[in-house]
Short mmCIF file of C-alpha atoms in Angstrom, two decimals:
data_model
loop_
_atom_site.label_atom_id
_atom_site.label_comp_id
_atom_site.label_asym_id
_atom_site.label_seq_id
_atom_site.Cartn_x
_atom_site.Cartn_y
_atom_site.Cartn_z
CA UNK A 1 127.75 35.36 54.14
CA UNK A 2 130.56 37.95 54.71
CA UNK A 3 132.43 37.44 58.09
CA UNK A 4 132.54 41.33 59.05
CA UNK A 5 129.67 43.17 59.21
CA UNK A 6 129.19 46.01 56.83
CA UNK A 7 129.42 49.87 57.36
CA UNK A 8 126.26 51.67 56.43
CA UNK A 9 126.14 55.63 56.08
CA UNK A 10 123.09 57.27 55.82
CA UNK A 11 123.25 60.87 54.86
CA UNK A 12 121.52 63.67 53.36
CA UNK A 13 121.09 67.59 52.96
CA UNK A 14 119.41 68.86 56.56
CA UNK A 15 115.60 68.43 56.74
CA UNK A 16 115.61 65.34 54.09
CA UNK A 17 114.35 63.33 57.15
CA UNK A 18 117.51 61.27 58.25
CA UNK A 19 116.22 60.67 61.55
CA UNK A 20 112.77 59.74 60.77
CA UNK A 21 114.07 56.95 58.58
CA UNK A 22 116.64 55.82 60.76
CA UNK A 23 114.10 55.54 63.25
CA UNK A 24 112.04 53.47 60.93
CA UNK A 25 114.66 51.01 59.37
CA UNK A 26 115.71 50.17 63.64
CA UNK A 27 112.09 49.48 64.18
CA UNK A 28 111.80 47.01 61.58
CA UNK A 29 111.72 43.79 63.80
CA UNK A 30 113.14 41.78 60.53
CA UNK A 31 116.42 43.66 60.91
CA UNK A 32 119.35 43.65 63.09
CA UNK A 33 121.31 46.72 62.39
CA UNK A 34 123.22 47.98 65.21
CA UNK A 35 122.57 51.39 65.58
CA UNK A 36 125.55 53.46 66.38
CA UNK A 37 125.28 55.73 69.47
CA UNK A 38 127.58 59.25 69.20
CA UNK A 39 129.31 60.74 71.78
CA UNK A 40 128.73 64.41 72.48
CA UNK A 41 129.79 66.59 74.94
CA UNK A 42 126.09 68.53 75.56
CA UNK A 43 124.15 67.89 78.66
CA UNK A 44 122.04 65.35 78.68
CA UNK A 45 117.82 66.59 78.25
CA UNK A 46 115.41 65.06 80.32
CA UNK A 47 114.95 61.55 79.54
CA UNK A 48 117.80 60.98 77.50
CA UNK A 49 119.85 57.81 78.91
CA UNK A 50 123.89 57.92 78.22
CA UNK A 51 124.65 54.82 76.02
CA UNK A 52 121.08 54.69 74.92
CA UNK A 53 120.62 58.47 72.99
CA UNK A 54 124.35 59.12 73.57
CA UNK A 55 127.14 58.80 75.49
CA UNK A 56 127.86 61.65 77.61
CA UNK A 57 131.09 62.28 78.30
CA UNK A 58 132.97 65.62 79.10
CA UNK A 59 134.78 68.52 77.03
CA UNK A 60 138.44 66.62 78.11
CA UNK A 61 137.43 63.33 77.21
CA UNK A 62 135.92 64.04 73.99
CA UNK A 63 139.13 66.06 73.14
CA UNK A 64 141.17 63.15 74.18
CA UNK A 65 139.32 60.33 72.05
CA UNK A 66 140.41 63.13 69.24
CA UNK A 67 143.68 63.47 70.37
CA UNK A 68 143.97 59.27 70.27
CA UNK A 69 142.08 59.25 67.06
CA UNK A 70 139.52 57.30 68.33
CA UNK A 71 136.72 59.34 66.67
CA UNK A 72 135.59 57.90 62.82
CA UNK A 73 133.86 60.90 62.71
CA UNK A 74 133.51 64.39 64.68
CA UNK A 75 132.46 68.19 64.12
CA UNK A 76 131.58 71.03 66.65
CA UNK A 77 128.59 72.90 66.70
CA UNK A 78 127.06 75.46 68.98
CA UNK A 79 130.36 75.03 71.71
CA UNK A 80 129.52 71.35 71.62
CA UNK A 81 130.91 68.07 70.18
CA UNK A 82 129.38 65.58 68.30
CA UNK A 83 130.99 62.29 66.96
CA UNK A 84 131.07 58.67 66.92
CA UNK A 85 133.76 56.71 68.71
CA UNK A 86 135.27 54.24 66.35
CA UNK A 87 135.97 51.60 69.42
CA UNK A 88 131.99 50.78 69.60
CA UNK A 89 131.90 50.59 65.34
CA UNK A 90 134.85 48.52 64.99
CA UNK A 91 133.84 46.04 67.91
CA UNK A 92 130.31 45.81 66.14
CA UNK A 93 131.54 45.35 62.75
CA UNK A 94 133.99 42.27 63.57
CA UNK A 95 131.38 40.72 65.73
CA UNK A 96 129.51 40.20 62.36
CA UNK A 97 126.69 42.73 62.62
CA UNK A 98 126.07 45.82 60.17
CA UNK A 99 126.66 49.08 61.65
CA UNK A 100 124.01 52.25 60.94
CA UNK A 101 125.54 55.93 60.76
CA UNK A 102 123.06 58.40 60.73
CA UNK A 103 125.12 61.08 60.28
CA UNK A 104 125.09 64.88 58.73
CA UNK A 105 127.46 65.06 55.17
CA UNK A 106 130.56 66.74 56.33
CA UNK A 107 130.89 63.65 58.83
CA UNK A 108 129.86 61.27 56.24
CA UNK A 109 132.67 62.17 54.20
CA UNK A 110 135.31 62.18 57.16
CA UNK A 111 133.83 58.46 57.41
CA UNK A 112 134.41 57.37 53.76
CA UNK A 113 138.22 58.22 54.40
CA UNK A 114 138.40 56.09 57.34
CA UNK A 115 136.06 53.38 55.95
CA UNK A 116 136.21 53.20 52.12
CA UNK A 117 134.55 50.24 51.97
CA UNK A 118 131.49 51.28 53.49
CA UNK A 119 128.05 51.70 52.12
CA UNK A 120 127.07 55.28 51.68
CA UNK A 121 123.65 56.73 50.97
CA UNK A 122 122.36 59.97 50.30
CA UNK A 123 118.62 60.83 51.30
CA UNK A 124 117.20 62.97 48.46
CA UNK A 125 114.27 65.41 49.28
CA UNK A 126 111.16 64.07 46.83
CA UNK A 127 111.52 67.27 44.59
CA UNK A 128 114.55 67.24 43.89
CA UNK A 129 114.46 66.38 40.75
CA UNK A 130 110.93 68.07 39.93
CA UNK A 131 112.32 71.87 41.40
CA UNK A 132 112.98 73.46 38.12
CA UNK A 133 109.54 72.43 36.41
CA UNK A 134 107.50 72.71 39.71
CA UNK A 135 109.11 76.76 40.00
CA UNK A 136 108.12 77.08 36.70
CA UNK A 137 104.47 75.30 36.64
CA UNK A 138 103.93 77.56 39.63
CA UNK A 139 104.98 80.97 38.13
CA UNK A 140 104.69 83.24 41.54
CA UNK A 141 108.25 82.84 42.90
CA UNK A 142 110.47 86.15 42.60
CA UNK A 143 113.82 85.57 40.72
CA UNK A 144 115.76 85.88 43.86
CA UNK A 145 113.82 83.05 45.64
CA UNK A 146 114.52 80.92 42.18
CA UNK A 147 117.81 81.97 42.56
CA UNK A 148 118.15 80.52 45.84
CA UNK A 149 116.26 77.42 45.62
CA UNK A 150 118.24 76.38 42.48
CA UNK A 151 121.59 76.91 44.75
CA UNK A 152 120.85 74.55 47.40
CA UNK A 153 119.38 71.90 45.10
CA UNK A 154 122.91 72.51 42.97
CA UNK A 155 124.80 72.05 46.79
CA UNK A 156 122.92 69.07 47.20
CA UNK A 157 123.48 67.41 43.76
CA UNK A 158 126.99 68.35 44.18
CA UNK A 159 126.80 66.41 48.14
CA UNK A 160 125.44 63.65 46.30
CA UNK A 161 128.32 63.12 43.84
CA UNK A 162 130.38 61.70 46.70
CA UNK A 163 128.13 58.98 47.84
CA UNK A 164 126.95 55.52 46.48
CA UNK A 165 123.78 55.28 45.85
CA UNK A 166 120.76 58.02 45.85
CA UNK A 167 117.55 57.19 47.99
CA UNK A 168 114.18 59.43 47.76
CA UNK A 169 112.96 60.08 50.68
CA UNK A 170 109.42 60.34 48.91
CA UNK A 171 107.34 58.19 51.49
CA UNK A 172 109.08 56.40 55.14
CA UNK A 173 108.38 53.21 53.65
CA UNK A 174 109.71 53.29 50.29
CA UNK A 175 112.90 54.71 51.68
CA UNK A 176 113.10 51.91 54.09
CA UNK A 177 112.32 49.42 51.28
CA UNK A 178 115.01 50.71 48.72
CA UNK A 179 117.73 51.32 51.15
CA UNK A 180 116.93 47.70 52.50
CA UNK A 181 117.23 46.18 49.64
CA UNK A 182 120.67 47.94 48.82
CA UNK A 183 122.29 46.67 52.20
CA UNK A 184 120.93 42.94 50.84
CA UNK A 185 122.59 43.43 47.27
CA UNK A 186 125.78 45.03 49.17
CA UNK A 187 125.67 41.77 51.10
CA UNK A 188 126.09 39.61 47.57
CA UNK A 189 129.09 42.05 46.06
CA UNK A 190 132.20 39.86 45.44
CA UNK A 191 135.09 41.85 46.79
CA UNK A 192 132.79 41.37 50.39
CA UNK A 193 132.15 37.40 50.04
CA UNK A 194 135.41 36.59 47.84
CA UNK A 195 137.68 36.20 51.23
CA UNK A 196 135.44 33.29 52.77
CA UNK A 197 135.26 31.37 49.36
CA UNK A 198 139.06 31.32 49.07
CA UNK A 199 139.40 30.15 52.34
CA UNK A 200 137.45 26.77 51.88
CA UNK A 201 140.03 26.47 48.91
CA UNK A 202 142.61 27.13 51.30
CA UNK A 203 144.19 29.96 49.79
CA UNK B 1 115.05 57.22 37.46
CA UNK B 2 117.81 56.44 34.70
CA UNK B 3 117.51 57.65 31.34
CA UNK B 4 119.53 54.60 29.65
CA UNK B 5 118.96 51.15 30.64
CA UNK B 6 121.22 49.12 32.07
CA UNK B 7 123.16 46.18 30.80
CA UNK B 8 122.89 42.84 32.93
CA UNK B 9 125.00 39.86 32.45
CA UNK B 10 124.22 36.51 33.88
CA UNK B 11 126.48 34.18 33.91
CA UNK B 12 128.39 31.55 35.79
CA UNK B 13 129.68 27.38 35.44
CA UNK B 14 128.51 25.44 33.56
CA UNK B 15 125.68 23.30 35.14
CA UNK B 16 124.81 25.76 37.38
CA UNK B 17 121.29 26.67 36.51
CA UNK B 18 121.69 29.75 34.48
CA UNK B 19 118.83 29.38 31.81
CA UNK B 20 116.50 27.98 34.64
CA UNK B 21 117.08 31.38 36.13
CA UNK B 22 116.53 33.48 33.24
CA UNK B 23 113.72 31.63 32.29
CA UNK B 24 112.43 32.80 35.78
CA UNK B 25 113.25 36.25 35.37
CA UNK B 26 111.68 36.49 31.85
CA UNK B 27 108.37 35.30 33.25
CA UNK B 28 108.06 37.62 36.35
CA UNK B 29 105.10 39.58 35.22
CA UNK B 30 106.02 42.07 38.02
CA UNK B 31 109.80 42.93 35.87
CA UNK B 32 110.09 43.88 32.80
CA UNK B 33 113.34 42.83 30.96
CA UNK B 34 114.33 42.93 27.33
CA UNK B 35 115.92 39.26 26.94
CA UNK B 36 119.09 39.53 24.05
CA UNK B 37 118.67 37.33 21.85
CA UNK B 38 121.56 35.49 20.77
CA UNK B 39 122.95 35.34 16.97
CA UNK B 40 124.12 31.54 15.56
CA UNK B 41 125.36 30.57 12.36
CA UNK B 42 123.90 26.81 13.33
CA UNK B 43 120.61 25.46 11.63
CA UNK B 44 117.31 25.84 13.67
CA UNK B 45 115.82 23.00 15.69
CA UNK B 46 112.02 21.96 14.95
CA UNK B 47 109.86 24.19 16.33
CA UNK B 48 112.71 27.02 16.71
CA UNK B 49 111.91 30.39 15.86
CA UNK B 50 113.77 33.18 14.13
CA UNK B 51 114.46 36.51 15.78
CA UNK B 52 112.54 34.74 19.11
CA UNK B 53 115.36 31.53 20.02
CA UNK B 54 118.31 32.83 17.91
CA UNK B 55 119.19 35.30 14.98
CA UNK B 56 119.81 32.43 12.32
CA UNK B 57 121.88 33.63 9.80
CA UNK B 58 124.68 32.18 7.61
CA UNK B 59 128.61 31.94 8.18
CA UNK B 60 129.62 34.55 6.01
CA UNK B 61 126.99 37.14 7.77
CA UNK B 62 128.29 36.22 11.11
CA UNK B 63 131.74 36.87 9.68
CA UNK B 64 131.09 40.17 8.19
CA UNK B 65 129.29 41.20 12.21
CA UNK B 66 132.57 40.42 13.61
CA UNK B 67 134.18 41.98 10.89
CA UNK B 68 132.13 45.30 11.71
CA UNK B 69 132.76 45.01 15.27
CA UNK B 70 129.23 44.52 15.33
CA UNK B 71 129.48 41.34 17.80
CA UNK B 72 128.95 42.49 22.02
CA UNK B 73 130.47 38.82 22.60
CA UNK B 74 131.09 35.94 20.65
CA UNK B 75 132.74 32.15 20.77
CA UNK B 76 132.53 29.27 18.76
CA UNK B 77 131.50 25.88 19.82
CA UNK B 78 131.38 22.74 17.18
CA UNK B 79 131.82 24.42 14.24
CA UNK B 80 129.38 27.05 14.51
CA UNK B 81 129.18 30.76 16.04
CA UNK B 82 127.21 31.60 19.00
CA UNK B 83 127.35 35.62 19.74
CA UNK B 84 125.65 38.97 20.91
CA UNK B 85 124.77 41.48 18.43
CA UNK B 86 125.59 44.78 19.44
CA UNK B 87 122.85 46.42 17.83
CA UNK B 88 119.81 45.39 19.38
CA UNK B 89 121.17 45.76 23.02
CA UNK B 90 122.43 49.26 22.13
CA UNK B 91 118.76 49.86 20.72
CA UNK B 92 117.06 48.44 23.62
CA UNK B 93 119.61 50.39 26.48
CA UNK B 94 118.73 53.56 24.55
CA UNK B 95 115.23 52.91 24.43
CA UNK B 96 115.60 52.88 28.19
CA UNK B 97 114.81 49.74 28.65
CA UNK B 98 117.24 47.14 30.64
CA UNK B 99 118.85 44.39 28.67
CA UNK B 100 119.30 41.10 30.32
CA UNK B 101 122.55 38.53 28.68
CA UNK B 102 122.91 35.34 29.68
CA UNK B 103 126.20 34.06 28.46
CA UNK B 104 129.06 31.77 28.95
CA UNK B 105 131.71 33.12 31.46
CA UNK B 106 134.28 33.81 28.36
CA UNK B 107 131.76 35.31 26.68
CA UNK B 108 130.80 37.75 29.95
CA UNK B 109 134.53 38.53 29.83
CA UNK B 110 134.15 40.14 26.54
CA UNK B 111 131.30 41.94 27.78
CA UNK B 112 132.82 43.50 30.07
CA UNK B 113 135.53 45.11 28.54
CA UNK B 114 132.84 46.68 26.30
CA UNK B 115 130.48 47.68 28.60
CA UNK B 116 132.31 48.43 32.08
CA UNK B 117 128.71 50.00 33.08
CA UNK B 118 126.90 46.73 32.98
CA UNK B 119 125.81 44.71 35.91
CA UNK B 120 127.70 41.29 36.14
CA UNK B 121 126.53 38.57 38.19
CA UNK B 122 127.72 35.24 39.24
CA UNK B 123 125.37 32.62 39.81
CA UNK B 124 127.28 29.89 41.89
CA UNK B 125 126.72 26.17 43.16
CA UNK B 126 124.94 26.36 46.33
CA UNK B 127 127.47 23.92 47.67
CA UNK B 128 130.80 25.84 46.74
CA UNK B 129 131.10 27.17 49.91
CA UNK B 130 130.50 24.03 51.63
CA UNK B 131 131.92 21.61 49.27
CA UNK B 132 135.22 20.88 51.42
CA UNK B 133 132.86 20.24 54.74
CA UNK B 134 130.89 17.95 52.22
CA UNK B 135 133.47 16.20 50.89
CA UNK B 136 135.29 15.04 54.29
CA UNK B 137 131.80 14.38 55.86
CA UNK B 138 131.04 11.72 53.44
CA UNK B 139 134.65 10.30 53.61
CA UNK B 140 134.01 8.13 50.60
CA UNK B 141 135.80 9.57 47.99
CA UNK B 142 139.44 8.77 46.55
CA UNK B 143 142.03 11.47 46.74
CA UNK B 144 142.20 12.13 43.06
CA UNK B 145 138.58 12.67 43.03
CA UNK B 146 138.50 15.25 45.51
CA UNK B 147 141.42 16.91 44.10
CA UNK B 148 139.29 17.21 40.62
CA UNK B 149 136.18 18.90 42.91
CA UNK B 150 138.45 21.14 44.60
CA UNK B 151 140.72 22.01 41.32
CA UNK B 152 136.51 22.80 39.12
CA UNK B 153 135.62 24.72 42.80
CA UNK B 154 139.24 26.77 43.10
CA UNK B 155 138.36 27.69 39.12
CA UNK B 156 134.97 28.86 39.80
CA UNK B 157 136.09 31.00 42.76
CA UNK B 158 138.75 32.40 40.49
CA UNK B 159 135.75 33.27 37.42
CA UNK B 160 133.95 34.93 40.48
CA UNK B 161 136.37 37.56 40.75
CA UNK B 162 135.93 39.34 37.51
CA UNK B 163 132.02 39.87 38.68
CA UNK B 164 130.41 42.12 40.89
CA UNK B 165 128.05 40.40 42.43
CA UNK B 166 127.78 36.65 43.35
CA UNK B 167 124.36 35.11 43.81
CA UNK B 168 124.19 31.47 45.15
CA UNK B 169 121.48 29.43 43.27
CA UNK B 170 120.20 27.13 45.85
CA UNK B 171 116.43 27.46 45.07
CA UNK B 172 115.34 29.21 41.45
CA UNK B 173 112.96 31.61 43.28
CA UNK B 174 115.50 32.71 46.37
CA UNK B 175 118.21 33.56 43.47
CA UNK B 176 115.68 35.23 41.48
CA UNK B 177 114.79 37.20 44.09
CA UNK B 178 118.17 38.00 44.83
CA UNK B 179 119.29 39.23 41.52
CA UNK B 180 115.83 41.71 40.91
CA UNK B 181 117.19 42.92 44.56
CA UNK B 182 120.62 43.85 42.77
CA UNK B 183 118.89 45.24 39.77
CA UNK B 184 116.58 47.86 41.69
CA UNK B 185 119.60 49.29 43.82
CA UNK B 186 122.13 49.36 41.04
CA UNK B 187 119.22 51.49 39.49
CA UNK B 188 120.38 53.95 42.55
CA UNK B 189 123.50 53.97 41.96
CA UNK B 190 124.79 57.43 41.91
CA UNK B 191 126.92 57.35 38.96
CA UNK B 192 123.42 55.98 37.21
CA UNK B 193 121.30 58.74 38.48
CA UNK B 194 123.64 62.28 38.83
CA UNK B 195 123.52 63.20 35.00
CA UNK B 196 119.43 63.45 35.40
CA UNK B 197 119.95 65.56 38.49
CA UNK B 198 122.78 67.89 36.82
CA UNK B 199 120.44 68.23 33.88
CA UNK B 200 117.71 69.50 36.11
CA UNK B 201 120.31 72.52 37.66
CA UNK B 202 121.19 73.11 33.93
CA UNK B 203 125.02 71.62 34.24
#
C-alpha cells in the first residue's frame, strides 16, 4: 500500500549466517526484494560479475562517492573498501520496491542514521539465549573459556539493543519465515500508509 | 520468547467488522488468545452468561472499580457502563499469556495511555482508500451526500493515527491473517525480547 518502498537491514554478530539467509529470502520466487549490490574497491575473483556480486570500481572513485556522500554506508577492511552507494538504494526505494541490506553491524548502524525509518533486524545465533545453562549442563569448559564466551554473547546482546526486532537464526527457513512476516506487518504500520490515506482526503 | 504477554487492542469504526474479526481470531485453533472479557452494569440477555459474555455486576460495583482505578477503559452508552477490568488482563499478561481487547476507538484511547506497550490496531473499511474514486465513478450522488462520506472517511483517517498498525478488512480471513502476522513479529520486537537476553548475561 505504501508508495516508497521500505528499507530492510539485516544484521547480525559475524558467523550468525547473514549471507546464507539473504541468499534464501532472494530465492524465494514469492518475493521481490531488491537486493542491494555494494561497491568495493577489491579485485574482482573469478566469476564474480561487476553489478551482479559488486560493483567494482577503483580506490579514487570509491573515495570520491565518500567525499560526495554518496555512500549510506562504508568501512575499510584489509586495505579495501566496502559500502553501498546510496544512488542505487534511493532509486529502488522511490520506484516502490523494498530494498535488502545485508550488511555487518557497524554499517548497520551508520545506516539507521541515514535511514531512521528503516527496518532493522538482528540475526541471533540459536544459543544465544541457552549459553549460560548449556556451559553449565556441560561442566568441562575452563573458567577462562566461560569467561570469554559470556563476553561476546554480552557484545552481542548489547549489538542487539540498537536494532528492531530479534530473529533466530535457529533453522534457514524459520528465519526466512519470521523475518518475512515482519517486512508484511512493517508494510501495515500507520506512520508508512497514513500519507496515501490523507491524500484521497485531499489533505 | 517474552516472559509477559502482550496487550492487543482491536479496534476501529463503527460498522467495520470488528467482532466478526475477533470472533475469527478466538476460534483459530492454531492461536491461542486470552479474549478480555468486558464488565457492564446492564442486565443479561437470555441465554447470556456470566464471567463468559460480560462481568454483570451492579452500578454501585462498577462505580467503586472506577473509583479504585480498577477500570483499563471504560464509557457509558444508554444509561449503563461498558468497561475493561484491569485485573484480569494484568493476571492474564503476567501469566504470560497475550490478552486480546476489542473496544470502541474512545475506549482504545484510554488504553493506550495505560498501556503504551500494547499492540493497537486499526481495522479499516476496505473502501477508505478508494472511496473518492468510488464516489465520482458512480456520479449519482448529491453534493451534500458526498461531503457526509468524505467528512465519516477524513474522521476515520484521523482515529487511524493514534494506532500502530492499520489492517484493511476486506475479507474476515485476509485481515485475520494479517493481524496474527503483526502479533508474531511484535513478539520480536527487541524492546520485548532484550530483558530475557540481559537476564541470561546476569545484567
Amino acid at each position: 500500500m505504501s508508495n516508497r518502498g521500505m528499507l530492510i537491514v539485516l544484521s547480525g554478530p559475524s558467523g550468525v549466517g547473514k549471507g546464507t539467509v539473504r541468499q534464501a529470502m532472494l530465492e524465494d520466487e514469492f518475493r521481490d526484494f531488491h537486493y542491494s549490490v555494494s561497491m568495493t574497491t577489491r579485485k574482482p575473483r573469478p566469476g564474480e560479475q561487476d553489478g551482479v556480486d559488486y560493483y567494482f570500481v577503483s580506490r579514487e572513485e570509491f573515495e570520491q562517492e565518500i567525499a560526495n556522500d554518496g555512500m549510506l554506508e562504508y568501512a575499510q577492511y584489509v586495505d579495501n573498501y566496502y559500502g553501498t552507494p546510496m544512488k542505487y538504494v534511493n532509486q529502488t526505494l522511490d520506484s516502490g520496491r523494498d530494498v535488502l541490506l545485508e550488511i555487518e553491524v557497524q554499517g548497520a548502524m551508520q545506516v539507521r542514521e541515514n535511514c531512521p525509518d528503516g527496518v532493522f533486524i538482528f540475526l541471533t545465533p540459536p544459543d544465544l539465549l541457552e549459553l549460560r545453562n548449556r556451559i553449565q549442563r556441560r561442566g568441562t569448559d575452563d573458567q577462562a573459556t566461560i569467561d570469554k564466551r559470556m563476553q561476546k554473547a554480552a557484545d552481542e546482546i548489547k549489538m542487539m539493543e540498537n536494532y528492531d526486532y530479534a530473529v533466530v537464526n535457529d533453522e534457514i527457513p524459520n528465519a526466512v519465515q519470521r523475518i518475512e512476516k515482519i517486512i508484511e506487518s512493517e508494510h501495515l504500520r500507520v506512520p508508512r500508509v497514513i500519507d496515501q490515506y490523507k491524500k484521497m482526503i485531499g489533505e
